[in-house]
Amino acid sequence: MDSPGSEKRKQYAKQPKLQRNSVAPAPAANFGRSAAGQVFNTAYSPRTDGPRRKTSDSVREVLTDASGETPLVWCNAPTNVFVIKKFRDRAITTKFKEITRFLVEEKGLNVLVERAVLAEKDVQSDATFAKISPLLSLWSSDDADCDEKLATVDFIVCLGGDGTLLHVSSLYQKSVPPILAFRLGSLGFLTPLDVGNYERIINQVIDGSVTLTLRSRLECVVNRARYSSTSPASNGVGASYDRQGSTPSPTTQAREPLAALATARGDDPDVCFRRSNSVITRNTQTSHMLVLNEVVIDRGQSAYLSNLQMYCNGRPITDVQGDGLIVATPTGSTAYAAAAGASMVHPSVQAMVVTPICPHSLSFRPIMVPGGVKIEVKVPKTGRGTGAVSCDGKNRQDLAHGDSVQISMSIYPLPCVDGTDHMSDWFTSLSACLHWNARTVQKQFDTEEEDNVDAIAEE
């Protein structure tokens, strides 16, 4: 006879087991260039009293001590710097020219700038800056060797606001060199450095006398479902919704009108088309991106309530019914997630913030999960509508029935130079930028009134 708890044990044995450690992954050992010409290698260790792990032939390394501080240690002096600025801002352009001249003439560094910056009118008309323009290296995403140029950078000077820092993050889809984020934008929550002290700060970075905040990034993978189509649909175009392990092409009769429709719309004929809520055929490409703030899965162009299935480490967690779902980093917890009601989390906390967008349930509250888990959000085939996914407000993609988005913490963080220290910078940004808990202090009682109250009480 089975024991009272045997049935529960059998049921638990059938459930999917956790395959991942809930502890967030440590940052990658290599940042930037390595022994074959790299400039930046790191060794990450949560302790300072034990043996120090060091990568071979490293030029610099980052170690995190017990207090959470991450000092930058250079083994060889940096030589290459990438200066990135916000476009269409004359005040920032003035500072860009000043800092660039300092880096070239005073520090003797090789400076890389975006090609579009030198095309700005305020830059071209400056006769003084024209003298150093030939000494600058130019970069553009259209260059054939754009990735190779980025790999040569030792540190980055970021002139702008939070959006400029997000732009830097999007350029580096693997390891990122240290970033000096100067506060020159509209809000500046993520940019703690005062541009008025740029000479002192740059000298400190070159000397290695600064600390870093390692801002976690998310790895977002969009997986496309596989379908075949044989059933009739509207317009005489064959369509179906049969999920298969392969992707057979539609019949010639069905493909011809599909191809003509796709060409007219400028789309790929192999991508699915929707007619009367039916899915034709589609390819199964997978997109991948590293995200600094958040991944947003919403209802897209559909007018229906979104219906999303959420999984954690392969285990079903809940169904999301509402306008969508936000999966944010601690850095992103003060952005869209905060507007949707999430708690604000310090960037050194290794966690992911999961926040529903206008949920159709009063009990669906934001949660935090460990940084080592994998979140998956699926668009079920039984849902009325479809969806869309965006990363840091960009690269928006439509999601069809059966598509899924996998989200996990990346091993490539964004190392940002601290202004004071990682705690002071964060609380200063909360107060100065978001006016956190800003309130007039309650007045104290007048002394005379207190004396009168005491006298009456004694009588």
Tab-separated table of C-alpha atoms in Angstrom:
chain	number	residue	atom	x	y	z
A	1	MET	CA	0.000	0.000	0.000
A	2	ASP	CA	1.316	3.416	-0.950
A	3	SER	CA	2.197	5.854	1.794
A	4	PRO	CA	0.051	9.031	2.152
A	5	GLY	CA	2.687	11.166	0.451
A	6	SER	CA	3.581	8.763	-2.357
A	7	GLU	CA	0.940	10.118	-4.721
A	8	LYS	CA	2.272	13.669	-4.307
A	9	ARG	CA	5.809	12.462	-4.918
A	10	LYS	CA	4.692	10.756	-8.119
A	11	GLN	CA	2.989	13.939	-9.309
A	12	TYR	CA	6.060	15.984	-8.500
A	13	ALA	CA	8.270	13.511	-10.390
A	14	LYS	CA	6.230	14.151	-13.523
A	15	GLN	CA	6.783	17.901	-13.351
A	16	PRO	CA	9.685	19.432	-15.322
A	17	LYS	CA	12.730	19.869	-13.123
A	18	LEU	CA	14.740	23.064	-12.880
A	19	GLN	CA	17.665	22.793	-15.240
A	20	ARG	CA	19.311	26.138	-14.429
A	21	ASN	CA	20.935	27.556	-11.336
A	22	SER	CA	18.967	30.469	-9.907
A	23	VAL	CA	22.228	32.347	-9.307
A	24	ALA	CA	22.942	34.896	-12.023
A	25	PRO	CA	25.815	33.998	-14.365
A	26	ALA	CA	29.145	35.687	-13.672
A	27	PRO	CA	30.330	38.202	-16.279
A	28	ALA	CA	32.312	36.764	-19.174
A	29	ALA	CA	36.024	36.351	-18.614
A	30	ASN	CA	36.976	38.280	-21.748
A	31	PHE	CA	35.993	41.846	-22.539
A	32	GLY	CA	37.117	43.342	-25.814
A	33	ARG	CA	40.342	42.179	-27.392
A	34	SER	CA	42.411	39.268	-26.008
A	35	ALA	CA	45.890	37.903	-26.576
A	36	ALA	CA	45.525	38.019	-30.360
A	37	GLY	CA	45.250	41.782	-30.239
A	38	GLN	CA	42.615	42.328	-27.563
A	39	VAL	CA	42.851	45.193	-25.176
A	40	PHE	CA	40.427	44.281	-22.404
A	41	ASN	CA	40.261	41.030	-20.446
A	42	THR	CA	38.525	40.712	-17.116
A	43	ALA	CA	38.566	38.308	-14.234
A	44	TYR	CA	35.486	38.327	-12.024
A	45	SER	CA	35.620	37.231	-8.429
A	46	PRO	CA	33.151	37.916	-5.585
A	47	ARG	CA	35.938	37.595	-3.014
A	48	THR	CA	39.221	39.307	-2.414
A	49	ASP	CA	40.632	37.045	0.263
A	50	GLY	CA	41.004	33.997	-1.969
A	51	PRO	CA	43.187	33.287	-4.999
A	52	ARG	CA	42.730	35.790	-7.800
A	53	ARG	CA	41.765	34.320	-11.141
A	54	LYS	CA	43.462	36.076	-14.003
A	55	THR	CA	43.120	35.469	-17.714
A	56	SER	CA	46.300	34.886	-19.630
A	57	ASP	CA	47.926	37.807	-21.457
A	58	SER	CA	45.289	40.167	-20.105
A	59	VAL	CA	45.737	43.882	-20.477
A	60	ARG	CA	43.210	44.883	-17.867
A	61	GLU	CA	40.925	43.137	-15.474
A	62	VAL	CA	37.894	43.833	-13.333
A	63	LEU	CA	37.528	42.363	-9.869
A	64	THR	CA	34.494	42.765	-7.637
A	65	ASP	CA	35.262	42.944	-3.926
A	66	ALA	CA	33.037	41.973	-1.018
A	67	SER	CA	31.539	45.472	-0.732
A	68	GLY	CA	30.198	45.333	-4.273
A	69	GLU	CA	32.705	47.869	-5.596
A	70	THR	CA	34.271	46.961	-8.928
A	71	PRO	CA	37.633	48.694	-9.366
A	72	LEU	CA	39.179	48.938	-12.824
A	73	VAL	CA	42.764	47.701	-13.038
A	74	TRP	CA	44.861	48.391	-16.148
A	75	CYS	CA	47.873	46.223	-16.875
A	76	ASN	CA	48.840	48.290	-19.923
A	77	ALA	CA	47.860	51.858	-20.696
A	78	PRO	CA	44.763	52.293	-22.911
A	79	THR	CA	45.319	53.697	-26.386
A	80	ASN	CA	41.964	53.697	-28.214
A	81	VAL	CA	38.804	55.558	-27.221
A	82	PHE	CA	35.393	55.780	-28.882
A	83	VAL	CA	33.595	59.140	-28.461
A	84	ILE	CA	29.834	58.899	-29.008
A	85	LYS	CA	27.550	61.935	-28.845
A	86	LYS	CA	23.874	62.745	-29.050
A	87	PHE	CA	22.906	64.136	-32.458
A	88	ARG	CA	21.278	67.504	-33.171
A	89	ASP	CA	22.382	69.241	-29.992
A	90	ARG	CA	24.723	72.232	-30.352
A	91	ALA	CA	25.705	72.347	-26.677
A	92	ILE	CA	26.795	68.716	-26.801
A	93	THR	CA	28.616	69.293	-30.103
A	94	THR	CA	30.656	72.027	-28.437
A	95	LYS	CA	31.658	69.686	-25.614
A	96	PHE	CA	32.345	66.905	-28.115
A	97	LYS	CA	34.889	69.039	-29.963
A	98	GLU	CA	36.503	70.147	-26.702
A	99	ILE	CA	36.834	66.628	-25.283
A	100	THR	CA	38.017	65.184	-28.586
A	101	ARG	CA	40.795	67.782	-28.835
A	102	PHE	CA	41.804	66.964	-25.258
A	103	LEU	CA	42.005	63.239	-25.998
A	104	VAL	CA	44.050	63.741	-29.171
A	105	GLU	CA	46.315	66.673	-28.293
A	106	GLU	CA	46.739	66.288	-24.523
A	107	LYS	CA	46.477	62.535	-23.981
A	108	GLY	CA	47.754	61.304	-27.368
A	109	LEU	CA	44.991	58.707	-27.762
A	110	ASN	CA	43.565	57.246	-30.960
A	111	VAL	CA	39.998	58.563	-31.167
A	112	LEU	CA	37.176	56.814	-33.004
A	113	VAL	CA	34.021	58.810	-33.838
A	114	GLU	CA	30.858	58.123	-35.778
A	115	ARG	CA	31.103	59.162	-39.401
A	116	ALA	CA	27.810	61.061	-39.238
A	117	VAL	CA	29.173	63.330	-36.480
A	118	LEU	CA	31.810	64.882	-38.728
A	119	ALA	CA	29.079	65.627	-41.265
A	120	GLU	CA	27.294	67.942	-38.814
A	121	LYS	CA	27.335	71.605	-39.806
A	122	ASP	CA	28.733	72.854	-36.476
A	123	VAL	CA	31.647	70.418	-36.766
A	124	GLN	CA	32.493	71.127	-40.406
A	125	SER	CA	32.469	74.901	-39.896
A	126	ASP	CA	34.960	74.794	-37.008
A	127	ALA	CA	38.410	75.688	-38.404
A	128	THR	CA	40.182	74.727	-35.170
A	129	PHE	CA	38.611	71.283	-35.069
A	130	ALA	CA	39.428	70.795	-38.757
A	131	LYS	CA	43.114	70.516	-37.801
A	132	ILE	CA	42.569	67.288	-35.843
A	133	SER	CA	39.825	65.819	-38.057
A	134	PRO	CA	42.354	63.946	-40.243
A	135	LEU	CA	43.702	62.273	-37.083
A	136	LEU	CA	40.342	60.744	-36.183
A	137	SER	CA	39.191	57.240	-37.127
A	138	LEU	CA	35.676	57.065	-38.517
A	139	TRP	CA	33.021	54.456	-37.794
A	140	SER	CA	29.674	53.629	-39.329
A	141	SER	CA	27.388	50.640	-39.054
A	142	ASP	CA	27.577	50.397	-42.850
A	143	ASP	CA	31.339	49.851	-42.805
A	144	ALA	CA	32.464	46.359	-43.731
A	145	ASP	CA	34.861	46.333	-40.762
A	146	CYS	CA	32.533	48.044	-38.270
A	147	ASP	CA	32.739	45.196	-35.751
A	148	GLU	CA	36.534	45.047	-36.001
A	149	LYS	CA	36.769	48.768	-35.254
A	150	LEU	CA	34.547	48.433	-32.208
A	151	ALA	CA	36.715	45.597	-30.929
A	152	THR	CA	39.762	47.871	-30.803
A	153	VAL	CA	38.174	50.284	-28.302
A	154	ASP	CA	39.619	50.492	-24.778
A	155	PHE	CA	36.971	52.748	-23.252
A	156	ILE	CA	34.004	54.809	-24.440
A	157	VAL	CA	33.163	58.461	-23.812
A	158	CYS	CA	29.367	58.853	-23.978
A	159	LEU	CA	28.054	62.412	-24.370
A	160	GLY	CA	24.286	62.587	-24.030
A	161	GLY	CA	21.544	61.092	-21.924
A	162	ASP	CA	20.016	57.712	-21.193
A	163	GLY	CA	19.092	57.220	-24.862
A	164	THR	CA	22.708	57.677	-25.914
A	165	LEU	CA	23.786	55.031	-23.402
A	166	LEU	CA	21.139	52.674	-24.791
A	167	HIS	CA	22.576	53.351	-28.246
A	168	VAL	CA	26.034	52.333	-27.013
A	169	SER	CA	24.590	49.127	-25.574
A	170	SER	CA	22.950	48.265	-28.898
A	171	LEU	CA	26.277	48.652	-30.738
A	172	TYR	CA	28.000	46.048	-28.560
A	173	GLN	CA	26.135	42.762	-28.710
A	174	LYS	CA	28.831	40.949	-26.753
A	175	SER	CA	31.516	42.392	-24.486
A	176	VAL	CA	31.589	46.129	-23.816
A	177	PRO	CA	34.538	48.310	-22.773
A	178	PRO	CA	34.124	50.671	-19.792
A	179	ILE	CA	31.814	53.623	-20.450
A	180	LEU	CA	32.196	57.186	-19.200
A	181	ALA	CA	28.574	58.405	-19.307
A	182	PHE	CA	28.536	62.197	-19.034
A	183	ARG	CA	25.232	63.805	-18.094
A	184	LEU	CA	24.182	65.931	-21.086
A	185	GLY	CA	20.714	64.622	-21.915
A	186	SER	CA	17.156	65.411	-20.918
A	187	LEU	CA	16.903	63.135	-17.867
A	188	GLY	CA	20.301	61.600	-17.201
A	189	PHE	CA	19.294	58.868	-14.761
A	190	LEU	CA	22.005	56.535	-16.099
A	191	THR	CA	24.653	59.212	-16.677
A	192	PRO	CA	26.228	60.205	-13.327
A	193	LEU	CA	29.354	62.008	-14.564
A	194	ASP	CA	29.650	65.813	-14.604
A	195	VAL	CA	31.037	66.961	-17.952
A	196	GLY	CA	32.603	69.998	-16.269
A	197	ASN	CA	35.129	67.629	-14.660
A	198	TYR	CA	35.874	65.597	-17.782
A	199	GLU	CA	39.650	66.136	-17.644
A	200	ARG	CA	39.920	64.826	-14.090
A	201	ILE	CA	37.587	61.883	-14.775
A	202	ILE	CA	39.371	60.814	-17.958
A	203	ASN	CA	42.739	61.022	-16.188
A	204	GLN	CA	41.373	58.859	-13.379
A	205	VAL	CA	40.126	56.261	-15.870
A	206	ILE	CA	43.496	56.130	-17.628
A	207	ASP	CA	45.213	55.785	-14.239
A	208	GLY	CA	42.796	53.036	-13.220
A	209	SER	CA	41.592	54.852	-10.098
A	210	VAL	CA	37.850	54.451	-10.711
A	211	THR	CA	35.145	51.937	-9.867
A	212	LEU	CA	32.530	50.457	-12.186
A	213	THR	CA	28.888	49.501	-11.985
A	214	LEU	CA	28.277	46.331	-13.984
A	215	ARG	CA	24.780	46.864	-15.357
A	216	SER	CA	23.161	43.546	-16.222
A	217	ARG	CA	21.779	42.981	-19.699
A	218	LEU	CA	19.176	40.514	-20.899
A	219	GLU	CA	19.621	38.047	-23.716
A	220	CYS	CA	16.456	38.003	-25.804
A	221	VAL	CA	15.839	35.259	-28.365
A	222	VAL	CA	12.725	35.282	-30.574
A	223	ASN	CA	11.831	31.808	-31.820
A	224	ARG	CA	9.498	31.424	-34.762
A	225	ALA	CA	7.049	28.521	-34.801
A	226	ARG	CA	6.837	26.032	-37.661
A	227	TYR	CA	3.615	25.578	-39.613
A	228	SER	CA	2.221	23.875	-42.676
A	229	SER	CA	-0.841	24.982	-44.596
A	230	THR	CA	-3.296	22.930	-46.590
A	231	SER	CA	-6.786	24.079	-45.612
A	232	PRO	CA	-8.735	26.625	-47.652
A	233	ALA	CA	-9.137	30.189	-46.427
A	234	SER	CA	-10.632	33.391	-47.651
A	235	ASN	CA	-9.698	34.885	-51.018
A	236	GLY	CA	-9.174	31.373	-52.363
A	237	VAL	CA	-5.734	31.255	-50.767
A	238	GLY	CA	-4.766	28.032	-49.035
A	239	ALA	CA	-4.146	28.415	-45.320
A	240	SER	CA	-4.161	26.286	-42.193
A	241	TYR	CA	-3.048	26.123	-38.614
A	242	ASP	CA	-1.383	22.721	-38.269
A	243	ARG	CA	1.788	22.798	-36.167
A	244	GLN	CA	4.456	20.445	-37.489
A	245	GLY	CA	8.083	19.611	-36.950
A	246	SER	CA	8.998	20.794	-40.441
A	247	THR	CA	7.997	23.615	-42.735
A	248	PRO	CA	6.701	22.321	-46.074
A	249	SER	CA	6.116	24.902	-48.814
A	250	PRO	CA	2.507	25.691	-49.798
A	251	THR	CA	1.128	24.298	-53.001
A	252	THR	CA	1.961	26.057	-56.225
A	253	GLN	CA	-1.639	27.182	-56.579
A	254	ALA	CA	-1.560	28.759	-53.101
A	255	ARG	CA	1.965	30.159	-53.358
A	256	GLU	CA	1.462	32.205	-56.520
A	257	PRO	CA	-1.075	34.643	-55.021
A	258	LEU	CA	0.929	34.692	-51.792
A	259	ALA	CA	4.126	35.598	-53.612
A	260	ALA	CA	2.353	38.349	-55.569
A	261	LEU	CA	0.863	39.735	-52.354
A	262	ALA	CA	4.202	39.600	-50.567
A	263	THR	CA	6.011	41.353	-53.395
A	264	ALA	CA	3.409	44.108	-53.474
A	265	ARG	CA	3.870	44.646	-49.729
A	266	GLY	CA	7.638	44.417	-49.884
A	267	ASP	CA	7.676	41.291	-47.671
A	268	ASP	CA	9.340	37.910	-47.913
A	269	PRO	CA	7.001	35.403	-49.599
A	270	ASP	CA	8.079	32.747	-47.078
A	271	VAL	CA	6.923	34.816	-44.108
A	272	CYS	CA	3.454	34.003	-42.842
A	273	PHE	CA	0.467	36.054	-43.948
A	274	ARG	CA	-2.810	36.285	-42.119
A	275	ARG	CA	-6.146	36.005	-43.874
A	276	SER	CA	-9.264	35.454	-41.775
A	277	ASN	CA	-7.083	34.621	-38.738
A	278	SER	CA	-5.340	31.844	-40.699
A	279	VAL	CA	-1.629	31.230	-40.980
A	280	ILE	CA	-0.023	30.289	-44.286
A	281	THR	CA	3.611	29.199	-44.351
A	282	ARG	CA	6.595	30.930	-42.802
A	283	ASN	CA	10.274	30.580	-42.253
A	284	THR	CA	11.705	29.738	-38.827
A	285	GLN	CA	14.439	32.322	-38.421
A	286	THR	CA	15.568	33.226	-34.912
A	287	SER	CA	16.530	36.739	-33.842
A	288	HIS	CA	18.859	37.499	-30.961
A	289	MET	CA	19.657	40.692	-29.068
A	290	LEU	CA	21.173	41.938	-25.806
A	291	VAL	CA	18.972	44.378	-23.927
A	292	LEU	CA	19.901	46.943	-21.261
A	293	ASN	CA	16.462	48.121	-20.108
A	294	GLU	CA	13.620	45.781	-20.916
A	295	VAL	CA	11.936	43.335	-23.257
A	296	VAL	CA	8.283	44.191	-23.890
A	297	ILE	CA	5.803	41.662	-25.238
A	298	ASP	CA	2.458	43.304	-25.997
A	299	ARG	CA	-0.652	42.794	-28.117
A	300	GLY	CA	0.885	44.583	-31.102
A	301	GLN	CA	-1.656	45.726	-33.681
A	302	SER	CA	-4.326	43.415	-32.339
A	303	ALA	CA	-7.375	45.019	-30.710
A	304	TYR	CA	-7.991	41.946	-28.582
A	305	LEU	CA	-6.879	41.383	-25.023
A	306	SER	CA	-3.463	39.763	-25.200
A	307	ASN	CA	-3.206	36.172	-24.060
A	308	LEU	CA	0.368	35.113	-23.338
A	309	GLN	CA	1.728	32.008	-21.660
A	310	MET	CA	4.616	32.550	-19.250
A	311	TYR	CA	7.159	29.866	-18.348
A	312	CYS	CA	10.075	29.874	-15.894
A	313	ASN	CA	12.809	27.303	-16.540
A	314	GLY	CA	10.363	25.371	-18.706
A	315	ARG	CA	7.661	25.247	-16.041
A	316	PRO	CA	4.278	26.929	-16.706
A	317	ILE	CA	3.851	29.897	-14.369
A	318	THR	CA	0.787	31.861	-15.431
A	319	ASP	CA	-1.254	33.195	-18.322
A	320	VAL	CA	-0.907	36.899	-18.998
A	321	GLN	CA	-4.175	38.568	-19.962
A	322	GLY	CA	-3.911	42.299	-20.451
A	323	ASP	CA	-1.957	44.660	-22.661
A	324	GLY	CA	1.297	42.736	-22.313
A	325	LEU	CA	4.303	41.954	-20.169
A	326	ILE	CA	7.579	43.716	-19.318
A	327	VAL	CA	10.707	41.765	-18.386
A	328	ALA	CA	13.259	44.295	-17.184
A	329	THR	CA	16.764	44.427	-15.794
A	330	PRO	CA	17.417	46.298	-12.527
A	331	THR	CA	18.596	49.171	-14.745
A	332	GLY	CA	15.290	49.067	-16.634
A	333	SER	CA	13.243	48.866	-13.426
A	334	THR	CA	13.281	52.673	-13.259
A	335	ALA	CA	12.013	53.043	-16.837
A	336	TYR	CA	8.882	51.504	-18.422
A	337	ALA	CA	8.547	48.975	-15.594
A	338	ALA	CA	8.389	51.729	-12.962
A	339	ALA	CA	5.636	53.463	-14.960
A	340	ALA	CA	3.726	50.154	-14.962
A	341	GLY	CA	3.978	49.836	-11.181
A	342	ALA	CA	7.150	47.821	-10.585
A	343	SER	CA	9.600	48.385	-7.744
A	344	MET	CA	12.823	50.228	-8.494
A	345	VAL	CA	15.819	47.910	-8.106
A	346	HIS	CA	19.486	48.787	-7.623
A	347	PRO	CA	21.575	47.810	-10.683
A	348	SER	CA	23.891	45.610	-8.589
A	349	VAL	CA	21.002	43.275	-7.706
A	350	GLN	CA	21.130	40.174	-9.877
A	351	ALA	CA	17.455	39.769	-10.761
A	352	MET	CA	14.829	40.235	-13.443
A	353	VAL	CA	11.693	42.303	-12.885
A	354	VAL	CA	8.494	40.871	-14.416
A	355	THR	CA	5.694	43.439	-14.712
A	356	PRO	CA	2.280	43.061	-16.377
A	357	ILE	CA	0.951	45.929	-18.484
A	358	CYS	CA	-2.634	46.818	-17.528
A	359	PRO	CA	-3.489	43.254	-16.423
A	360	HIS	CA	-7.117	42.144	-16.474
A	361	SER	CA	-6.729	40.982	-12.889
A	362	LEU	CA	-6.303	43.080	-9.759
A	363	SER	CA	-4.139	40.380	-8.154
A	364	PHE	CA	-1.509	40.259	-10.926
A	365	ARG	CA	1.301	42.197	-9.283
A	366	PRO	CA	4.917	42.758	-10.454
A	367	ILE	CA	7.470	40.209	-9.236
A	368	MET	CA	11.237	39.744	-9.175
A	369	VAL	CA	12.896	36.448	-10.109
A	370	PRO	CA	16.536	35.348	-9.673
A	371	GLY	CA	18.940	36.351	-12.392
A	372	GLY	CA	19.819	32.763	-13.238
A	373	VAL	CA	16.399	31.638	-14.439
A	374	LYS	CA	15.103	31.598	-18.002
A	375	ILE	CA	11.788	33.284	-18.760
A	376	GLU	CA	9.814	32.235	-21.810
A	377	VAL	CA	6.693	33.972	-23.110
A	378	LYS	CA	4.600	32.271	-25.787
A	379	VAL	CA	1.721	33.400	-27.981
A	380	PRO	CA	-0.674	30.430	-27.766
A	381	LYS	CA	-2.283	29.083	-30.887
A	382	THR	CA	-5.673	29.323	-29.184
A	383	GLY	CA	-5.386	33.067	-28.594
A	384	ARG	CA	-7.705	35.487	-30.351
A	385	GLY	CA	-4.950	37.958	-31.167
A	386	THR	CA	-1.260	37.877	-31.864
A	387	GLY	CA	1.461	40.076	-30.354
A	388	ALA	CA	4.694	41.983	-30.790
A	389	VAL	CA	8.053	42.193	-29.039
A	390	SER	CA	10.451	45.124	-28.717
A	391	CYS	CA	13.871	45.450	-27.069
A	392	ASP	CA	14.771	48.744	-25.398
A	393	GLY	CA	12.031	50.381	-27.450
A	394	LYS	CA	13.576	49.294	-30.762
A	395	ASN	CA	13.658	46.346	-33.164
A	396	ARG	CA	9.938	45.775	-32.871
A	397	GLN	CA	8.841	42.452	-34.355
A	398	ASP	CA	5.397	40.939	-34.813
A	399	LEU	CA	4.674	37.654	-33.059
A	400	ALA	CA	2.369	35.072	-34.630
A	401	HIS	CA	0.532	32.243	-32.944
A	402	GLY	CA	3.067	29.741	-31.619
A	403	ASP	CA	5.995	32.187	-31.517
A	404	SER	CA	7.933	32.493	-28.285
A	405	VAL	CA	10.405	34.879	-26.658
A	406	GLN	CA	13.132	33.475	-24.394
A	407	ILE	CA	14.739	35.869	-21.906
A	408	SER	CA	17.740	35.200	-19.693
A	409	MET	CA	20.513	37.215	-18.110
A	410	SER	CA	23.506	37.771	-20.373
A	411	ILE	CA	27.109	37.202	-19.355
A	412	TYR	CA	28.002	40.515	-21.036
A	413	PRO	CA	27.101	43.412	-18.702
A	414	LEU	CA	27.500	47.104	-19.424
A	415	PRO	CA	30.415	48.418	-17.284
A	416	CYS	CA	29.809	52.088	-16.419
A	417	VAL	CA	32.250	54.317	-14.552
A	418	ASP	CA	30.866	55.521	-11.216
A	419	GLY	CA	30.595	59.195	-10.368
A	420	THR	CA	30.977	58.791	-6.599
A	421	ASP	CA	30.122	55.146	-5.910
A	422	HIS	CA	27.413	52.799	-7.110
A	423	MET	CA	25.141	53.417	-4.110
A	424	SER	CA	25.452	57.209	-3.972
A	425	ASP	CA	24.991	57.557	-7.727
A	426	TRP	CA	21.762	55.541	-7.681
A	427	PHE	CA	20.125	57.356	-4.786
A	428	THR	CA	21.206	60.713	-6.210
A	429	SER	CA	19.538	59.821	-9.522
A	430	LEU	CA	16.358	58.730	-7.725
A	431	SER	CA	16.130	62.059	-5.946
A	432	ALA	CA	17.320	64.402	-8.707
A	433	CYS	CA	15.700	62.768	-11.747
A	434	LEU	CA	12.594	61.010	-10.424
A	435	HIS	CA	12.043	63.164	-7.304
A	436	TRP	CA	11.706	59.990	-5.272
A	437	ASN	CA	9.765	60.591	-2.047
A	438	ALA	CA	9.963	64.359	-2.509
A	439	ARG	CA	7.664	65.862	0.088
A	440	THR	CA	7.487	68.902	2.312
A	441	VAL	CA	8.647	67.947	5.795
A	442	GLN	CA	5.933	67.991	8.416
A	443	LYS	CA	6.188	70.971	10.725
A	444	GLN	CA	7.024	70.494	14.374
A	445	PHE	CA	4.810	71.774	17.190
A	446	ASP	CA	5.497	75.245	18.536
A	447	THR	CA	7.361	75.223	21.833
A	448	GLU	CA	4.860	77.530	23.552
A	449	GLU	CA	1.928	75.355	22.586
A	450	GLU	CA	3.728	72.288	23.956
A	451	ASP	CA	4.331	74.086	27.264
A	452	ASN	CA	0.652	75.057	27.516
A	453	VAL	CA	-0.444	71.489	26.812
A	454	ASP	CA	1.898	70.192	29.517
A	455	ALA	CA	0.628	72.759	32.021
A	456	ILE	CA	-3.005	71.873	31.371
A	457	ALA	CA	-2.179	68.190	31.718
A	458	GLU	CA	-0.547	68.795	35.105
A	459	GLU	CA	-3.576	70.723	36.377
